[in-house]
Every structure is written in C-alpha cells, then in structure tokens.
Tab-separated table of C-alpha atoms in Angstrom:
chain	number	residue	atom	x	y	z
A	1	MET	CA	-160.357	109.982	-221.737
A	2	ALA	CA	-163.057	107.246	-222.042
A	3	LYS	CA	-163.066	107.808	-225.918
A	4	LYS	CA	-159.252	107.413	-226.164
A	5	THR	CA	-159.545	104.174	-224.069
A	6	ALA	CA	-162.084	102.830	-226.206
A	7	GLU	CA	-160.023	103.457	-229.466
A	8	ARG	CA	-156.957	102.162	-227.805
A	9	ASN	CA	-158.833	98.866	-227.066
A	10	ALA	CA	-160.360	98.609	-230.168
A	11	ARG	CA	-156.925	98.909	-231.916
A	12	LEU	CA	-155.522	96.202	-229.479
A	13	GLU	CA	-158.504	93.933	-230.549
A	14	ALA	CA	-157.924	94.330	-233.991
A	15	LEU	CA	-154.187	93.430	-233.686
A	16	ARG	CA	-155.262	90.561	-231.649
A	17	ARG	CA	-157.563	89.227	-234.398
A	18	GLU	CA	-154.920	90.090	-237.045
A	19	GLN	CA	-152.400	88.043	-234.950
A	20	ALA	CA	-154.478	85.218	-234.479
A	21	ARG	CA	-155.491	85.246	-238.264
A	22	LYS	CA	-151.677	85.133	-239.064
A	23	GLU	CA	-151.069	82.296	-236.517
A	24	ARG	CA	-153.967	80.213	-238.177
A	25	ARG	CA	-152.663	80.860	-241.582
A	26	ARG	CA	-149.149	79.734	-240.538
A	27	ALA	CA	-150.336	76.685	-238.913
A	28	PHE	CA	-152.315	75.722	-241.923
A	29	LEU	CA	-149.332	76.223	-244.155
A	30	ILE	CA	-147.328	74.209	-242.007
A	31	TYR	CA	-149.603	71.084	-241.460
A	32	GLY	CA	-151.039	71.267	-244.875
A	33	THR	CA	-147.507	71.062	-246.466
A	34	ALA	CA	-146.677	68.372	-244.172
A	35	GLY	CA	-149.788	66.531	-244.984
A	36	VAL	CA	-149.175	66.818	-248.643
A	37	LEU	CA	-145.522	65.752	-248.295
A	38	ALA	CA	-146.814	62.682	-246.450
A	39	VAL	CA	-149.474	61.684	-249.103
A	40	VAL	CA	-146.481	62.124	-251.535
A	41	VAL	CA	-143.975	60.067	-249.583
A	42	LEU	CA	-146.693	57.366	-249.250
A	43	ALA	CA	-147.441	57.297	-252.849
A	44	VAL	CA	-143.790	56.920	-253.533
A	45	VAL	CA	-143.542	53.953	-251.172
A	46	VAL	CA	-146.372	52.340	-252.671
A	47	THR	CA	-145.243	52.873	-256.222
A	48	LEU	CA	-141.823	51.612	-255.520
A	49	SER	CA	-143.221	48.559	-253.446
A	50	VAL	CA	-145.536	47.651	-256.192
A	51	GLY	CA	-142.762	47.925	-258.766
A	52	SER	CA	-140.343	45.972	-256.522
A	53	SER	CA	-143.154	43.142	-256.300
A	54	ARG	CA	-143.856	43.219	-259.948
A	55	SER	CA	-140.047	42.909	-260.746
A	56	LYS	CA	-139.389	40.138	-258.266
A	57	SER	CA	-142.641	38.282	-259.672
A	58	ALA	CA	-141.251	38.633	-263.289
A	59	SER	CA	-137.879	37.381	-262.223
A	60	HIS	CA	-139.349	34.192	-261.177
A	61	LYS	CA	-141.211	33.640	-264.200
A	62	VAL	CA	-140.274	31.038	-266.924
A	63	GLY	CA	-138.628	32.482	-269.793
A	64	TYR	CA	-137.151	35.496	-267.697
A	65	VAL	CA	-133.610	36.370	-268.924
A	66	ALA	CA	-131.187	37.941	-266.269
A	67	ALA	CA	-128.820	40.190	-267.694
A	68	PRO	CA	-125.207	38.918	-267.891
A	69	THR	CA	-122.824	40.532	-265.492
A	70	ALA	CA	-119.690	42.329	-266.782
A	71	ALA	CA	-117.598	39.223	-266.025
A	72	ALA	CA	-120.141	36.946	-268.134
A	73	GLN	CA	-120.189	39.486	-270.963
A	74	ALA	CA	-116.325	39.279	-271.232
A	75	ALA	CA	-116.721	35.701	-271.562
A	76	ASN	CA	-119.306	36.045	-274.380
A	77	CYS	CA	-122.203	34.591	-272.066
A	78	ALA	CA	-125.762	35.394	-272.718
A	79	GLY	CA	-128.067	36.197	-270.068
A	80	THR	CA	-129.417	33.553	-267.365
A	81	VAL	CA	-132.610	32.142	-268.768
A	82	ASN	CA	-135.346	30.571	-266.387
A	83	ASP	CA	-136.105	27.328	-267.857
A	84	ARG	CA	-139.356	25.322	-267.528
A	85	GLN	CA	-138.891	22.349	-265.431
A	86	VAL	CA	-139.451	19.137	-267.432
A	87	GLY	CA	-139.431	16.363	-264.826
A	88	GLN	CA	-137.866	15.264	-261.606
A	89	THR	CA	-138.619	11.341	-261.533
A	90	HIS	CA	-136.028	8.734	-260.957
A	91	VAL	CA	-135.035	6.502	-263.955
A	92	THR	CA	-132.894	3.259	-263.365
A	93	ALA	CA	-129.225	2.868	-264.448
A	94	ASP	CA	-130.017	1.356	-267.807
A	95	GLN	CA	-132.388	4.081	-268.999
A	96	THR	CA	-131.565	7.023	-271.329
A	97	VAL	CA	-133.510	10.239	-270.945
A	98	ASN	CA	-133.797	12.240	-274.055
A	99	TYR	CA	-133.855	15.962	-272.742
A	100	PRO	CA	-135.628	18.371	-274.743
A	101	GLN	CA	-132.997	20.935	-273.990
A	102	SER	CA	-129.008	20.428	-274.684
A	103	PRO	CA	-127.682	20.664	-272.159
A	104	PRO	CA	-130.519	20.075	-269.515
A	105	SER	CA	-131.418	22.031	-266.657
A	106	SER	CA	-133.735	19.748	-265.306
A	107	GLY	CA	-135.830	16.422	-266.007
A	108	ASN	CA	-136.080	12.907	-265.032
A	109	HIS	CA	-132.523	11.486	-263.924
A	110	ASP	CA	-130.667	8.520	-262.430
A	111	GLY	CA	-131.365	7.781	-259.031
A	112	ASP	CA	-127.652	8.005	-257.897
A	113	PRO	CA	-126.168	11.452	-258.508
A	114	LEU	CA	-122.416	11.963	-259.291
A	115	PRO	CA	-120.242	11.985	-256.139
A	116	ASP	CA	-119.239	15.227	-254.234
A	117	ALA	CA	-115.469	14.071	-254.482
A	118	VAL	CA	-114.987	14.462	-258.408
A	119	HIS	CA	-115.435	18.056	-259.843
A	120	PHE	CA	-114.343	17.628	-263.371
A	121	TYR	CA	-114.665	14.679	-265.923
A	122	THR	CA	-113.336	13.946	-269.255
A	123	PRO	CA	-115.378	12.123	-271.930
A	124	ALA	CA	-113.370	8.905	-271.323
A	125	SER	CA	-115.128	8.798	-267.797
A	126	GLY	CA	-118.236	7.282	-269.213
A	127	ILE	CA	-120.595	9.087	-266.743
A	128	ARG	CA	-124.213	9.372	-267.401
A	129	ILE	CA	-125.761	12.637	-268.200
A	130	GLU	CA	-128.752	11.416	-265.957
A	131	ARG	CA	-126.660	11.383	-263.031
A	132	ALA	CA	-125.419	15.033	-263.393
A	133	VAL	CA	-129.046	16.040	-263.660
A	134	HIS	CA	-129.590	14.585	-260.280
A	135	ASN	CA	-126.951	16.717	-258.970
A	136	LEU	CA	-128.739	19.798	-260.319
A	137	GLU	CA	-131.848	18.717	-258.397
A	138	HIS	CA	-129.595	18.780	-255.089
A	139	GLY	CA	-128.661	22.416	-255.671
A	140	PHE	CA	-125.214	21.730	-257.682
A	141	VAL	CA	-124.123	23.740	-260.627
A	142	ILE	CA	-122.987	22.001	-263.641
A	143	GLY	CA	-120.531	23.303	-266.197
A	144	TRP	CA	-121.124	21.482	-269.520
A	145	TYR	CA	-118.797	21.568	-272.225
A	146	ASP	CA	-119.092	20.092	-275.761
A	147	SER	CA	-116.622	18.506	-277.975
A	148	LYS	CA	-116.041	21.993	-279.757
A	149	LEU	CA	-114.558	23.595	-276.695
A	150	PRO	CA	-110.789	24.302	-277.435
A	151	THR	CA	-108.340	22.225	-275.377
A	152	VAL	CA	-106.785	25.403	-273.789
A	153	GLN	CA	-110.155	26.203	-272.472
A	154	ILE	CA	-110.862	22.754	-271.257
A	155	THR	CA	-107.639	23.036	-269.171
A	156	GLU	CA	-108.754	26.258	-267.763
A	157	LEU	CA	-112.140	24.529	-266.913
A	158	GLN	CA	-110.134	21.880	-265.106
A	159	LYS	CA	-108.418	24.386	-262.991
A	160	VAL	CA	-111.574	26.290	-262.244
A	161	ALA	CA	-113.448	23.258	-261.228
A	162	GLY	CA	-110.996	22.644	-258.706
A	163	GLU	CA	-111.347	26.077	-257.082
A	164	ALA	CA	-115.144	26.749	-257.609
A	165	GLY	CA	-116.227	24.941	-254.412
A	166	SER	CA	-118.074	21.726	-253.547
A	167	ARG	CA	-121.162	22.289	-255.371
A	168	PHE	CA	-119.869	22.571	-258.953
A	169	ILE	CA	-119.106	19.801	-261.238
A	170	ALA	CA	-117.647	20.023	-264.768
A	171	VAL	CA	-119.102	17.411	-267.065
A	172	PRO	CA	-118.708	16.531	-271.066
A	173	TRP	CA	-121.709	16.962	-273.066
A	174	THR	CA	-121.293	14.056	-275.717
A	175	ARG	CA	-124.699	13.993	-277.243
A	176	SER	CA	-124.399	17.240	-279.560
A	177	VAL	CA	-122.433	20.444	-280.182
A	178	PHE	CA	-123.904	23.387	-278.562
A	179	PRO	CA	-125.349	26.252	-280.753
A	180	ASP	CA	-124.215	29.832	-281.455
A	181	ASN	CA	-120.373	29.160	-280.968
A	182	ARG	CA	-121.028	28.941	-277.194
A	183	HIS	CA	-119.397	25.460	-276.179
A	184	PHE	CA	-119.593	26.025	-272.441
A	185	VAL	CA	-122.998	26.184	-270.697
A	186	LEU	CA	-123.702	26.734	-266.897
A	187	THR	CA	-126.722	25.143	-265.489
A	188	ALA	CA	-128.360	25.192	-262.155
A	189	TRP	CA	-131.918	23.613	-261.672
A	190	ASP	CA	-134.104	25.545	-264.213
A	191	ARG	CA	-131.215	28.003	-265.038
A	192	THR	CA	-129.151	28.214	-267.847
A	193	GLN	CA	-126.282	30.690	-269.133
A	194	ARG	CA	-124.586	29.705	-272.247
A	195	CYS	CA	-120.926	31.131	-272.517
A	196	GLY	CA	-118.376	31.469	-275.599
A	197	ALA	CA	-115.304	30.847	-273.076
A	198	VAL	CA	-114.588	29.588	-269.679
A	199	SER	CA	-114.247	32.374	-267.223
A	200	GLN	CA	-113.389	31.652	-263.538
A	201	ASP	CA	-115.367	34.867	-262.595
A	202	ALA	CA	-118.358	34.144	-264.274
A	203	VAL	CA	-118.344	30.624	-262.978
A	204	PHE	CA	-117.889	31.899	-259.608
A	205	GLU	CA	-120.561	34.345	-259.987
A	206	PHE	CA	-123.135	31.781	-261.149
A	207	VAL	CA	-122.083	29.300	-258.494
A	208	GLN	CA	-122.505	32.062	-255.642
A	209	GLN	CA	-125.872	32.945	-257.021
A	210	HIS	CA	-127.437	29.718	-258.084
A	211	ALA	CA	-125.901	26.845	-255.867
A	212	ASN	CA	-128.072	25.561	-252.899
A	213	PRO	CA	-130.950	28.088	-253.536
A	214	SER	CA	-133.616	28.522	-250.976
A	215	LEU	CA	-136.231	26.161	-250.991
A	216	GLU	CA	-138.770	28.929	-251.339
A	217	GLY	CA	-137.867	28.801	-255.110
A	218	ALA	CA	-139.752	25.674	-255.432
A	219	THR	CA	-142.981	27.423	-255.230
A	220	TRP	CA	-142.023	29.621	-258.202
A	221	ASP	CA	-143.336	29.324	-261.668
A	222	SER	CA	-139.658	28.350	-262.535
A	223	PRO	CA	-138.651	26.436	-259.521
A	224	THR	CA	-135.092	26.057	-258.220
A	225	ALA	CA	-133.729	22.686	-256.911
A	226	PRO	CA	-136.438	21.134	-254.837
A	227	GLU	CA	-133.914	19.082	-252.986
A	228	SER	CA	-131.494	21.878	-252.429
A	229	GLY	CA	-128.479	21.117	-250.048
A	230	ALA	CA	-128.607	17.447	-250.688
A	231	SER	CA	-125.171	15.629	-251.201
A	232	GLY	CA	-123.762	13.700	-254.015
A	233	GLY	CA	-124.012	10.085	-254.679
A	234	THR	CA	-121.833	6.826	-255.003
A	235	LEU	CA	-118.206	7.386	-255.633
A	236	ASN	CA	-117.887	4.780	-258.210
A	237	VAL	CA	-116.224	6.794	-261.168
A	238	THR	CA	-112.854	8.788	-261.514
A	239	GLU	CA	-112.198	11.850	-263.575
A	240	ASN	CA	-111.175	9.494	-266.434
A	241	SER	CA	-112.761	6.157	-266.029
A	242	PRO	CA	-115.466	4.000	-263.788
A	243	ILE	CA	-114.007	2.261	-260.822
A	244	PRO	CA	-113.836	-1.261	-261.630
A	245	ASP	CA	-114.997	-4.383	-259.676
A	246	MET	CA	-112.510	-6.715	-258.417
A	247	ASN	CA	-113.110	-10.348	-258.960
A	248	GLY	CA	-116.887	-9.526	-259.101
A	249	ALA	CA	-116.793	-8.191	-255.620
A	250	GLY	CA	-118.157	-4.471	-255.609
A	251	THR	CA	-115.305	-2.065	-254.839
A	252	GLN	CA	-117.516	0.979	-255.258
A	253	VAL	CA	-117.124	3.325	-252.487
A	254	PRO	CA	-120.264	5.277	-251.386
A	255	THR	CA	-120.128	8.908	-250.348
A	256	ALA	CA	-121.878	9.952	-247.293
A	257	ALA	CA	-125.673	9.647	-247.512
A	258	PRO	CA	-127.447	12.619	-248.900
A	259	THR	CA	-129.481	14.689	-246.671
A	260	MET	CA	-131.981	17.979	-247.505
A	261	ASN	CA	-129.729	20.310	-245.550
A	262	GLY	CA	-126.406	19.531	-247.104
A	263	ALA	CA	-125.211	17.797	-243.784
A	264	THR	CA	-123.859	14.269	-244.225
A	265	THR	CA	-124.107	10.974	-242.428
A	266	ALA	CA	-121.889	7.972	-242.774
A	267	PRO	CA	-122.865	5.326	-245.228
C-alpha cells in the first residue's frame, strides 16, 4: 500500500513539475513576444520621427522645391521654390532696387507698401515694384503678370484678384518678360511658383498656404515673411493711376496703420 502511495505521489509531483514547466514556457512566449513587439514598435516610431524631422528640415531649406498640386499642374505651374532672402531694408520713394530675381520674392523695398484696398493693378497705374515687395514682407501674396500674358488671362486674373481675399494683390511686372513661357508668377516672401496660366484654384491654394505665415518661419534657412500679418500702406493709387494732389494739397488717403498681428488702428 505504501509503495502504491509513493508511486502515486511521484507521478503527481512529475505532473506538477511538467505543468510548471509549461506555464513558464507559455509566460516566456507571451512576455518575450510582447517585448519583441514593443522593441519593433519603438523602432518604427523612432524611424518615422527621424524621417519626419528630416523631411521637415529639408522643406525649410533654400532651394527646396515643393511638388505642384493637381490644380497647379493643370495651369502648367512649376513647383514652389524656397528662395534665398536677398534683403529687407527700406529704401526711399526715389530709389530703384535691381532685384536679382524676376520677379522678386524678397529684397530691399519702399518704406510704404501698397494699400489693402486695391487688389489688381494695370501697367498704367505706375506703381513701384518696391512697394509690392514690402507687401510680401507683411505676409501678402503677389501675383505678377508680364506683358506677354494674354488679354483673356489678364481679365481672368482681375476676376480672381477680387475673390482671392485681402492678402492677395495682382501686380504688373514691367521690367522684363518671364522665362519658359510662364507669364504669371505667384510669390510670397521667399516662395516662388511660376505658372503658364492664371488658375483660380492654384491662386487660392497658394494664398491659403503662404499668406500670413507663422512668424516661426523667420528662423528657417528660407525665412517666411518676417512682418507677417502687418497691413498695407497709403491709399494713393487706383487700379489705373496715381491719385493726384489738388492745388498742391495732398489728397492721398492713408489706410489704417500697420500692425504686426494684422489688426489695424485708425490713422
């Protein structure tokens, strides 16, 4: 009897040991697999984070070209280029700045930007290019058109300018003809996109992306609008001509005073 009891106890102990071994193996598989998965997930997160950081850094560099959207491609627009800032000093109203790029996306400029109230100018307006460049510094988008842009496209641009919002101004470029048969060019501060045709969708997209950029952009290799959000300047020109003085008395009507956050104050 004692012998049978001893054998039974031995079998039970062997079963307990086997069960314990299986439990340890199962726990190892569960926690080991979870650990491996955790390491894999962490590696993926780190890889994606590093890749995203590198991609973001690249998009802030001078010379980076953002691929054109579908709307931009339909208008034969090239990608948007990050340009190098070439100056931001004020010049007097009788000084002409020879910009290294046609049209400019930054540079020294007239101390008085174009007014907020006019969004399309004809060549007869006689406005100074230097004033428009100051608008770029304030976070405006300028749509430049040269003498080769067809009349029907100019008419379309005038319509688009009236609908593109307060931060868009269409300006004639009278100093040269743009290359590559792209006679309409969108610029923001240090951003340029050259187009073969005027497209409402392409203009709206560019304005939405580049008008009034975050001031954080001023720290990038390719800075964006160091005075973003500031308003326009003196209302002393119409779409077609300067506003003349009467009897020598200044009749120029100033807009609200510029501020850094886009708000306005009475003149």
